[in-house]
GROMACS .gro file of C-alpha atoms in nm:
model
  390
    1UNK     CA    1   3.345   5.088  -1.220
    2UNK     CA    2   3.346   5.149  -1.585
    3UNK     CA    3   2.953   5.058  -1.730
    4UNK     CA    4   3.151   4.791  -2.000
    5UNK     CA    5   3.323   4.620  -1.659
    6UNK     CA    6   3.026   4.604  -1.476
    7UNK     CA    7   2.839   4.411  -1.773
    8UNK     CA    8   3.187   4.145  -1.813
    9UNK     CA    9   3.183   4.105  -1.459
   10UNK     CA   10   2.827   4.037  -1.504
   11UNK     CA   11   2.807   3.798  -1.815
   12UNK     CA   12   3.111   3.591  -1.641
   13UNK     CA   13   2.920   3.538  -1.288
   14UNK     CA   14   2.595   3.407  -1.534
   15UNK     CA   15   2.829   3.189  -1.777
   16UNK     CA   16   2.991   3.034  -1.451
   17UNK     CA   17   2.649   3.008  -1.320
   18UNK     CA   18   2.557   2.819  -1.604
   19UNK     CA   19   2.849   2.616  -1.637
   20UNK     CA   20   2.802   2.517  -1.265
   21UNK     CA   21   2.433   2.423  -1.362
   22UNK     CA   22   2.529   2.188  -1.630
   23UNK     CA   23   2.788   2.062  -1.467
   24UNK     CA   24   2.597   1.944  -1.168
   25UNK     CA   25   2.297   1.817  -1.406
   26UNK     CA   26   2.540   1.608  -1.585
   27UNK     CA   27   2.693   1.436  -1.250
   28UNK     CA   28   2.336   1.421  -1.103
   29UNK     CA   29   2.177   1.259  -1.377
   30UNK     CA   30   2.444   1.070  -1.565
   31UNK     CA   31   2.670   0.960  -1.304
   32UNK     CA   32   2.550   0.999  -0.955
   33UNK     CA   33   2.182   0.876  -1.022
   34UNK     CA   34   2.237   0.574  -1.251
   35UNK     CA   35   2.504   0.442  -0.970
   36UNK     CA   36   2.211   0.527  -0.671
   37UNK     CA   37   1.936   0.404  -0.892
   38UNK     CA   38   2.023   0.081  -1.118
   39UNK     CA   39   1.944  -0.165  -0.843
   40UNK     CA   40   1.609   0.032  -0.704
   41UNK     CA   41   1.344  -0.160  -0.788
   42UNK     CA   42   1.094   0.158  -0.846
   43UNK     CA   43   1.377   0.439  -0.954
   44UNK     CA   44   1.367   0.508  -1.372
   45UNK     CA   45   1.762   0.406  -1.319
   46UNK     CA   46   1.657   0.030  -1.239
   47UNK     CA   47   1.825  -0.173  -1.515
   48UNK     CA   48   1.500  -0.449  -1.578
   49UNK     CA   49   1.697  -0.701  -1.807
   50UNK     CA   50   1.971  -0.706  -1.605
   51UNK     CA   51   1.829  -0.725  -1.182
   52UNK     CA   52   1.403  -0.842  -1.240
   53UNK     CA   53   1.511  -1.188  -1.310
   54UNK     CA   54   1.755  -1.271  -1.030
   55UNK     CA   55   1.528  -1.002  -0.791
   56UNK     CA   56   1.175  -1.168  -0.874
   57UNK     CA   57   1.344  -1.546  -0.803
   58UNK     CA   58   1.482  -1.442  -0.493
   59UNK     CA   59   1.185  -1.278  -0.335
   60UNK     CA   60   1.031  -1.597  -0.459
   61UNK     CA   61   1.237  -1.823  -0.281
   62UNK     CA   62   1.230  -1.583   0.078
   63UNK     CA   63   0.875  -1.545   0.049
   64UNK     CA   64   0.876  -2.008   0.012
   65UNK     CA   65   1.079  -2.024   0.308
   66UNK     CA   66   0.913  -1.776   0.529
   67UNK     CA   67   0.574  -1.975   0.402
   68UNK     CA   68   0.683  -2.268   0.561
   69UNK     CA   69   0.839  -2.186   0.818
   70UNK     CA   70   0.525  -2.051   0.952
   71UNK     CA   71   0.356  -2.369   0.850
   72UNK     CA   72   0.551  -2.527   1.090
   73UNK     CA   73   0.513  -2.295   1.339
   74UNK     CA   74   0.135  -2.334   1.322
   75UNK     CA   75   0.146  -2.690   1.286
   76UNK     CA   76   0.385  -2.718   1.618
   77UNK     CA   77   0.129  -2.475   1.822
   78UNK     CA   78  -0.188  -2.685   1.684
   79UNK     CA   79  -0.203  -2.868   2.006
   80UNK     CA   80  -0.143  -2.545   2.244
   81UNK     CA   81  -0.384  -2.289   2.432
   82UNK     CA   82  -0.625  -2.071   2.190
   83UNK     CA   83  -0.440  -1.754   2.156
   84UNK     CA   84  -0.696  -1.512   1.987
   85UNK     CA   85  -0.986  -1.727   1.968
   86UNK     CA   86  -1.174  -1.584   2.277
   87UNK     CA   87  -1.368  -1.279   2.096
   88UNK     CA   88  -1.527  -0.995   2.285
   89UNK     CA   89  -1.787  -0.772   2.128
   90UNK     CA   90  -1.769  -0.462   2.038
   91UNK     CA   91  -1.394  -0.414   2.003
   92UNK     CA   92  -1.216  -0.116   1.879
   93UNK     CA   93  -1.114  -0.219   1.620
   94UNK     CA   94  -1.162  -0.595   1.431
   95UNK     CA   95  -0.951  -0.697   1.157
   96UNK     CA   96  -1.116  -0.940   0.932
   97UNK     CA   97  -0.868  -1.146   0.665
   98UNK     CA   98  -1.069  -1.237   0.361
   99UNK     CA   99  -0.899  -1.612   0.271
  100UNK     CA  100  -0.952  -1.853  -0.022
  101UNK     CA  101  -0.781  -2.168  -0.106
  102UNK     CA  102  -0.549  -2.118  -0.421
  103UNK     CA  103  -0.459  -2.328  -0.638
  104UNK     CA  104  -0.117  -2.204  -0.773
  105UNK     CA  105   0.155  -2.150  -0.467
  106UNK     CA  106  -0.029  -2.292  -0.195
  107UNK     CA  107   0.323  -2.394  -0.075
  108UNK     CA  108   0.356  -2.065   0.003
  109UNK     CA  109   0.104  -2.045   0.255
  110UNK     CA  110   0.020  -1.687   0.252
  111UNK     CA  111  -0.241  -1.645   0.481
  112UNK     CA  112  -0.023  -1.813   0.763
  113UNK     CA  113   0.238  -1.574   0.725
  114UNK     CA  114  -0.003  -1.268   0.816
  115UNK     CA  115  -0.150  -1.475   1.079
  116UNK     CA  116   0.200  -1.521   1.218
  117UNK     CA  117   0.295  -1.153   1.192
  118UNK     CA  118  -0.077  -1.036   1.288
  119UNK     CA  119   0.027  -1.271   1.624
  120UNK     CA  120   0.314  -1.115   1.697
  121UNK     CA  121   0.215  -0.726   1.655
  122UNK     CA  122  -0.136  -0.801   1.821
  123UNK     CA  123   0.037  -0.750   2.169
  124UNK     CA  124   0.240  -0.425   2.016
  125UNK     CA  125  -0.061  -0.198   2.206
  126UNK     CA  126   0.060  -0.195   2.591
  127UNK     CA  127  -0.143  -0.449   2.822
  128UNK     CA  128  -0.407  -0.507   2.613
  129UNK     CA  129  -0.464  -0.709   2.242
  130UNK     CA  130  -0.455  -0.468   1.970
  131UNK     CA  131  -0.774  -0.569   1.785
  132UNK     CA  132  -1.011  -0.863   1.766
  133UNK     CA  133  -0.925  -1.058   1.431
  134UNK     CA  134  -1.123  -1.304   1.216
  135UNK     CA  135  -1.062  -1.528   0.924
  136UNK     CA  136  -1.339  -1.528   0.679
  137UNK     CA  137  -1.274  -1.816   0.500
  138UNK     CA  138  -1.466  -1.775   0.138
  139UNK     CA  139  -1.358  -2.100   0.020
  140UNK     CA  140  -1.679  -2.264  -0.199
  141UNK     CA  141  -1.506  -2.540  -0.387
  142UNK     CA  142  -1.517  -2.903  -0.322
  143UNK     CA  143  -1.160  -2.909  -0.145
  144UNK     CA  144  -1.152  -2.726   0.199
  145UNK     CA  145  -0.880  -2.451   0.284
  146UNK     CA  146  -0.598  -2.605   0.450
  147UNK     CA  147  -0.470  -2.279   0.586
  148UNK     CA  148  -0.768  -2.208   0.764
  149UNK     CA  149  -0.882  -2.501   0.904
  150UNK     CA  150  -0.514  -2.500   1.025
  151UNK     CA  151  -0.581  -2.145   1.206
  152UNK     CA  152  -0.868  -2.278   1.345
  153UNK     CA  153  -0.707  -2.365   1.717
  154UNK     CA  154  -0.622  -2.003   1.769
  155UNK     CA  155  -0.890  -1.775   1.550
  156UNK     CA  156  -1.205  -1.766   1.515
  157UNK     CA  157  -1.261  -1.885   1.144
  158UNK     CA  158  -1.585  -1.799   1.001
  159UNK     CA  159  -1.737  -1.945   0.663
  160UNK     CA  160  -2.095  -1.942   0.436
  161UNK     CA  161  -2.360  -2.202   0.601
  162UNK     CA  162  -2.450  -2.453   0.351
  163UNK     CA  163  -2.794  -2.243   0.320
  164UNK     CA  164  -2.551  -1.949   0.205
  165UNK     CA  165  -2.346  -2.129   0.050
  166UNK     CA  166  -2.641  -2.267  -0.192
  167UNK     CA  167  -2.773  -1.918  -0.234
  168UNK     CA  168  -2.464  -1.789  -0.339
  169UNK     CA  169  -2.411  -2.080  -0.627
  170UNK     CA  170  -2.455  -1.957  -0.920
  171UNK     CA  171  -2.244  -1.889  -1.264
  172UNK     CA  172  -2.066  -1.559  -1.210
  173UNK     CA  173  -1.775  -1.406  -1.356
  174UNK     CA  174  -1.426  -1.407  -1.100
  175UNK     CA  175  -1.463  -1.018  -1.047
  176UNK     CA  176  -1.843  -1.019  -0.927
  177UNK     CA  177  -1.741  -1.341  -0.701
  178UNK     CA  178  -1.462  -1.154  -0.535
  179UNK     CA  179  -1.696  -0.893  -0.443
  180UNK     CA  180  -1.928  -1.066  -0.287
  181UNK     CA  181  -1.682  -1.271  -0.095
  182UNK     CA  182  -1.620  -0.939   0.031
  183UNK     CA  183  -1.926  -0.835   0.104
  184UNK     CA  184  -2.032  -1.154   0.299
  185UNK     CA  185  -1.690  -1.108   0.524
  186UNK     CA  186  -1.811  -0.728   0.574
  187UNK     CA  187  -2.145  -0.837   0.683
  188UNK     CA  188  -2.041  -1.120   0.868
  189UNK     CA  189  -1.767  -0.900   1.083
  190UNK     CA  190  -1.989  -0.694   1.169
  191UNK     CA  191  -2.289  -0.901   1.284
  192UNK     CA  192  -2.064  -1.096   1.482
  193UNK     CA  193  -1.949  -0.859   1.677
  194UNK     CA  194  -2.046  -0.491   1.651
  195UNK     CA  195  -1.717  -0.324   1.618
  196UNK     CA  196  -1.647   0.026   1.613
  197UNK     CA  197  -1.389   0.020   1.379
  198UNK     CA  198  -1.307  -0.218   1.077
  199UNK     CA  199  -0.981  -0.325   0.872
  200UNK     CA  200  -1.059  -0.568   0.583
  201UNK     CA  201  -0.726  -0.729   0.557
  202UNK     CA  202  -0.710  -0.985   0.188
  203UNK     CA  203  -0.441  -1.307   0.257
  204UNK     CA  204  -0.181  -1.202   0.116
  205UNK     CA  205  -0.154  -0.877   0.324
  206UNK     CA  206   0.109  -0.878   0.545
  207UNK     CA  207   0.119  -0.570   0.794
  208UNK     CA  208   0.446  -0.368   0.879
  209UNK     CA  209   0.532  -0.438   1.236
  210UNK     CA  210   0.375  -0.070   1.288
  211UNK     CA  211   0.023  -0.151   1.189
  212UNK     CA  212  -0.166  -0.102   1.482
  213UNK     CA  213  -0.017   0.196   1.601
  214UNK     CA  214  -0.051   0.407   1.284
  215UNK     CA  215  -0.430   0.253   1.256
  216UNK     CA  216  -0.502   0.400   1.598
  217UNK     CA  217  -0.318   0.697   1.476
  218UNK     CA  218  -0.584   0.768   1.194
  219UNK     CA  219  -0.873   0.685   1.388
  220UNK     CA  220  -0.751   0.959   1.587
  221UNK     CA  221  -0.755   1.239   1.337
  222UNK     CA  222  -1.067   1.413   1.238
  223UNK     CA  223  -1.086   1.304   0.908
  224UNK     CA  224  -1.139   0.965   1.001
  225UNK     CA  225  -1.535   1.083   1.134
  226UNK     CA  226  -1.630   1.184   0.804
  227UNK     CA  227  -1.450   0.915   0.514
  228UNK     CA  228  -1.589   0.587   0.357
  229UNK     CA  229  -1.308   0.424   0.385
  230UNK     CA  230  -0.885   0.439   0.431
  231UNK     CA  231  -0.684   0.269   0.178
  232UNK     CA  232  -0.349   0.151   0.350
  233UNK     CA  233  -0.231   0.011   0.027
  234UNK     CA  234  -0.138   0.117  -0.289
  235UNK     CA  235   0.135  -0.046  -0.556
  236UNK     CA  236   0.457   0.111  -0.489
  237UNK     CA  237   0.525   0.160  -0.901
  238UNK     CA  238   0.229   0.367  -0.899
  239UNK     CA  239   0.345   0.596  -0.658
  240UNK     CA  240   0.517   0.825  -0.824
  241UNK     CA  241   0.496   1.225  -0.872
  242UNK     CA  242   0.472   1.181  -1.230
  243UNK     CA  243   0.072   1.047  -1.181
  244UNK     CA  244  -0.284   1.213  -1.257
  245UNK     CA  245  -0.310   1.283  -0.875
  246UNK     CA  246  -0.331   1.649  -0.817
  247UNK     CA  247  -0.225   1.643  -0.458
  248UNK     CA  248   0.118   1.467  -0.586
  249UNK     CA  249   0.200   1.780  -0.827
  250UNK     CA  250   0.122   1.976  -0.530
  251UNK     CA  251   0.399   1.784  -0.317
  252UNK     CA  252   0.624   1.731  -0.562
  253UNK     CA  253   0.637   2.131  -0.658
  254UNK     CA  254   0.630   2.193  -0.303
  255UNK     CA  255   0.935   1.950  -0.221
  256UNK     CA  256   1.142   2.097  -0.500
  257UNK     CA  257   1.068   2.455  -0.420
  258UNK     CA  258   1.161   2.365  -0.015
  259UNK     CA  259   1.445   2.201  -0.127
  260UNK     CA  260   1.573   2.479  -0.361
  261UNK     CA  261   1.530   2.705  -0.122
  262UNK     CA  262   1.721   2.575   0.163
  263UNK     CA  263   2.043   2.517  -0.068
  264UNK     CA  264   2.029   2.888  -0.189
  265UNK     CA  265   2.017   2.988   0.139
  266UNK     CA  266   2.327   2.822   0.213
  267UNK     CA  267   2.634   2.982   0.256
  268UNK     CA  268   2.835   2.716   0.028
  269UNK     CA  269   2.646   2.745  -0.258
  270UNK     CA  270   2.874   2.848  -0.511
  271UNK     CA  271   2.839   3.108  -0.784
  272UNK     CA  272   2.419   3.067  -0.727
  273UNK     CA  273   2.159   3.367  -0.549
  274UNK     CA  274   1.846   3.347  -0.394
  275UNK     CA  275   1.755   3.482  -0.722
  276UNK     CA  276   1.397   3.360  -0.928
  277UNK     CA  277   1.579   3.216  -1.190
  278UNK     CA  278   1.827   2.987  -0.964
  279UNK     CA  279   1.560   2.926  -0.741
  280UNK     CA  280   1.373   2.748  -1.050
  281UNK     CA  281   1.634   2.621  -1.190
  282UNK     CA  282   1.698   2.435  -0.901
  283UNK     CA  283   1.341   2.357  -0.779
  284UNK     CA  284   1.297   2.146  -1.146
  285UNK     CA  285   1.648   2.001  -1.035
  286UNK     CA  286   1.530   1.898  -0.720
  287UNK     CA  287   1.185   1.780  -0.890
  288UNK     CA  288   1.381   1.571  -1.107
  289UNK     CA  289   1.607   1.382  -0.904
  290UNK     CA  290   1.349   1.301  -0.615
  291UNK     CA  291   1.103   1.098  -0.925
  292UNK     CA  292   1.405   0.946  -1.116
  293UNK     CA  293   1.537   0.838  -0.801
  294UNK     CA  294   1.169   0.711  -0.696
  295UNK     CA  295   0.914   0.897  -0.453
  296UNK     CA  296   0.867   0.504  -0.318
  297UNK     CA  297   1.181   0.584  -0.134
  298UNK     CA  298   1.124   0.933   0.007
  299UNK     CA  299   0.798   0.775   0.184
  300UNK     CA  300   0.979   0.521   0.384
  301UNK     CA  301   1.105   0.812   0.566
  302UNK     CA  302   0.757   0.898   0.771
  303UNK     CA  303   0.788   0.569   0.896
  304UNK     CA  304   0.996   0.737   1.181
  305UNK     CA  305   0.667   0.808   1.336
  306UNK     CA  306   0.272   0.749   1.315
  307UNK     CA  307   0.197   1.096   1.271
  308UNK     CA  308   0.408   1.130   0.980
  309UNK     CA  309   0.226   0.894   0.757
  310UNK     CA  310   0.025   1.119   0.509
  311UNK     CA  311  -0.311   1.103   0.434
  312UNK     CA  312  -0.458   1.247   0.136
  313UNK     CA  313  -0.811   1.163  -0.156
  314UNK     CA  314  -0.825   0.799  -0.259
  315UNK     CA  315  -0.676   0.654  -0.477
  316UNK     CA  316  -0.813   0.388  -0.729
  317UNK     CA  317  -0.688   0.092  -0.728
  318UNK     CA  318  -0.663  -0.111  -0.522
  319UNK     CA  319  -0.802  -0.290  -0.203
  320UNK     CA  320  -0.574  -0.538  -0.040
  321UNK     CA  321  -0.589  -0.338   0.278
  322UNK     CA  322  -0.939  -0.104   0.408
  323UNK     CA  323  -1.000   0.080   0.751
  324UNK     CA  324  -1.375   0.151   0.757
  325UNK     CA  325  -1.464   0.379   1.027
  326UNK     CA  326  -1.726   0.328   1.269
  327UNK     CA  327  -1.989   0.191   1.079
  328UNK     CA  328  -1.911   0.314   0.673
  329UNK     CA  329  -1.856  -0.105   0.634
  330UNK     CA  330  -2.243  -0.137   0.621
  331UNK     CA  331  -2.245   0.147   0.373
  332UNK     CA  332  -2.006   0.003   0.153
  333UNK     CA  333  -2.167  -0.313   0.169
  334UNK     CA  334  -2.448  -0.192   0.040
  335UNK     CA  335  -2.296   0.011  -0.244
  336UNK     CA  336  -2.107  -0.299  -0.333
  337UNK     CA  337  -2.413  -0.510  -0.352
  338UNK     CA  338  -2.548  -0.216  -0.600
  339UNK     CA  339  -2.314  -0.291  -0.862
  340UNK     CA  340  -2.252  -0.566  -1.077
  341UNK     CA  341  -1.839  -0.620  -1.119
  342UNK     CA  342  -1.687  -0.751  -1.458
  343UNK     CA  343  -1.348  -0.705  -1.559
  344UNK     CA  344  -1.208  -0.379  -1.560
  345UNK     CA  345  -1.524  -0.308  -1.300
  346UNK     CA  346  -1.353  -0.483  -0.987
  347UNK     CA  347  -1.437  -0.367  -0.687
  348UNK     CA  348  -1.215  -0.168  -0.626
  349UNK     CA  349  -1.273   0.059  -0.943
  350UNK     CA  350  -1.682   0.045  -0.839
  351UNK     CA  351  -1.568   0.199  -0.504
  352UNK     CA  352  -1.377   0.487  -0.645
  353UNK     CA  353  -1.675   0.577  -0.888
  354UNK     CA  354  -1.948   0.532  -0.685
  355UNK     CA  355  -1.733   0.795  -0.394
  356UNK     CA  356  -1.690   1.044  -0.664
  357UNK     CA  357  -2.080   1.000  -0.740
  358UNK     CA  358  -2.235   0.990  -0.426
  359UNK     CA  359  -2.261   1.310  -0.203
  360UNK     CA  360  -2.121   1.389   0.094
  361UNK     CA  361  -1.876   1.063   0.080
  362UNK     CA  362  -1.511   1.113   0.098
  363UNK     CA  363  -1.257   0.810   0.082
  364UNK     CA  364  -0.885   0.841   0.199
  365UNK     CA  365  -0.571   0.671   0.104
  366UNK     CA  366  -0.202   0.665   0.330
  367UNK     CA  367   0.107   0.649   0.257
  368UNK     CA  368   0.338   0.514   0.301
  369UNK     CA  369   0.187   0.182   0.285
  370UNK     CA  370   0.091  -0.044   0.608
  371UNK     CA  371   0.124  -0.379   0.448
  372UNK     CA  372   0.339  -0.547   0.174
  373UNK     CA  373   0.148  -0.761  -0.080
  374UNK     CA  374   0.332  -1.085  -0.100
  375UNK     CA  375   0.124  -1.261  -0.283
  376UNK     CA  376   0.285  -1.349  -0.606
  377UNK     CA  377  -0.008  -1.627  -0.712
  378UNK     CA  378  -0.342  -1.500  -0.717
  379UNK     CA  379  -0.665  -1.726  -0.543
  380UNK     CA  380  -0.895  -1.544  -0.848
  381UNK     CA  381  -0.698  -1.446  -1.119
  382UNK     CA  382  -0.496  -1.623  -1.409
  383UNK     CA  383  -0.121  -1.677  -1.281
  384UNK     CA  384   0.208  -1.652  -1.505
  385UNK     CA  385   0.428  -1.931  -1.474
  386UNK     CA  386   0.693  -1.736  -1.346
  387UNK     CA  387   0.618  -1.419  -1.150
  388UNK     CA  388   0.767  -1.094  -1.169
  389UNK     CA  389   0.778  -0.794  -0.903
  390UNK     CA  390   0.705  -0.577  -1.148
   0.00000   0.00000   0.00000
């Protein structure tokens, strides 16, 4: 073949390369992913002004319902057998729920809805209860916490003496309360009842029906003898690739390179080669679509199993959901009560610093996450008048 055919023949394969490549970016990400993503809650595609509104109101009004419809439930098993509140000591594993009484959206009843789930997944392990669970009730106003008082016929509630309680009145800021709070239901866990294992569970927690199982899961790695602590929650619009994390760049080039990879290899695959510059054209492709569309939603996929959930460094914020190994609860007790919180120096923020700081101590985060934060009002924080998911 003639040098001048072989160079046509050439430039027309790479022009219909090309036009293939724009082609497909233009369906992907002006057709195909604004269709997929405009009603995704955590996708770049999800249209705010048109879906937060009518999205935010009807979580609202579920997340009412469920409330009390457990509040019934509770109130209509009041007069029924204890069903967790026989404790042994030194369990596997005891989950404490840190409760206060709020003042906005107590009709929602928050802490009775993890109660009822933690109730039903509590017998998810075989023959025998899952964990031993507390209620650390933190309440130190003049009106008790209807919620827990409630919970008191089946769980073992557990709140300040008034000798406690006087030591711990004094004027402090919300932040520095909210730690000690935790710190007292830390303590108090753990005195009680010597567990090997500890998840610190806030009210408004509510576990995925897989809990247990992917917390004995963890324990059951090696990493889990040598961490602080195990975040099970983080906010799902602060999961994305596109995030200071370095492990997430890692993934997220990994995922597209995979991902480009396997299509090039494919017999179907058009005009394109296994060739360096197809293969990064289409690992940036890949890239793209899997953060536009939202990584939120490629997580839910290791759900299929407990070893699938990932576990990678800590993240920062925040701490509606902690696994303390063995005893690290002590430790971080005592870090906690080291510090002084004020806003923008919660707890969870002293935590993070204090693990980069300190030597030797390694924190953890996994994803996807093991509960969903329903809690739309907060017990220690100023509330809008009408809540938003995002």
């Amino acid at each position: 073949m003639p040098r001048w055919t072989a160079c046509i023949v050439q430039r027309l394969r790479w022009s219909s390369a090309v036009s293939q490549a724009l082609l497909l970016s233009a369906l992907t990400f002006c057709v195909v992913l604004p269709l997929c993503g405009h009603r995704l809650l955590y996708s770049y595609f999800f249209i705010r002004s048109m879906y937060l509104d009518s999205m935010s109101d009807q979580a609202l009004q579920k997340s009412l319902r469920q409330g009390q419809d457990d509040l019934h439930f509770w109130q209509k098993v009041s007069a029924e057998p204890a069903m967790f509140k026989n404790i042994s000591l030194n369990p596997d594993l005891l989950v404490t729920i840190v409760t206060a009484r709020r003042n906005e959206g107590r009709d929602f009843h928050y802490l009775l809805q993890v109660m009822r789930q933690l109730s039903v997944i509590l017998h998810s392990c075989g023959g025998q209860r899952c964990a031993e669970v507390l209620v650390c009730d933190v309440e130190s106003g003049p009106q008790e916490n209807q919620d827990s008082s409630l919970l008191e016929a089946h769980f073992k509630v557990i709140r300040r003496s008034p000798e406690e309680q006087l030591r711990s009145w004094e004027k402090i800021n919300t932040f520095e309360r909210e730690k000690r709070d935790y710190v007292f239901c830390l303590r108090k866990g753990w005195n009680l009842l010597k567990p090997r294992n500890i998840v610190v569970l806030e009210d408004d927690a509510l576990p995925t029906p897989d809990f247990f199982s992917v917390v004995t899961n963890l324990l059951s790695r090696r990493f889990a003898r040598y961490t602080l602590y195990v975040k099970l929650y983080h906010p799902e619009r602060l999961q994305r690739y596109w995030n200071p994390e370095p492990y997430r760049l890692l993934e997220w080039v990994g995922l597209g390179l995979v991902l480009a990879t396997v299509l090039l290899l494919n017999p179907c695959r058009f005009t394109f080669t296994l060739s360096w510059a197809h293969l990064l054209f289409f690992t940036l492709y890949f890239m793209a679509v899997t953060e536009l569309l939202g990584r939120h939603y490629l997580l839910e996929v290791r759900r299929l199993l407990p070893q699938f959930y990932a576990v990678s460094p800590a993240t920062e914020c925040c701490t509606p959901a902690m696994l303390f190994p063995g005893d690290s609860s002590l430790r971080v007790a005592e870090y906690l009560d080291a510090s002084f919180c004020t806003k923008g120096n919660a707890k969870d923020t002293v935590l993070y610093q204090l693990m980069k700081k300190l030597p030797g101590e390694r924190a953890h985060s996994v994803e996807p996450n093991l509960v969903t934060h329903i809690g739309a009002f907060s017990s220690v924080r100023p509330n809008p008048s009408r809540p938003k998911l995002l």
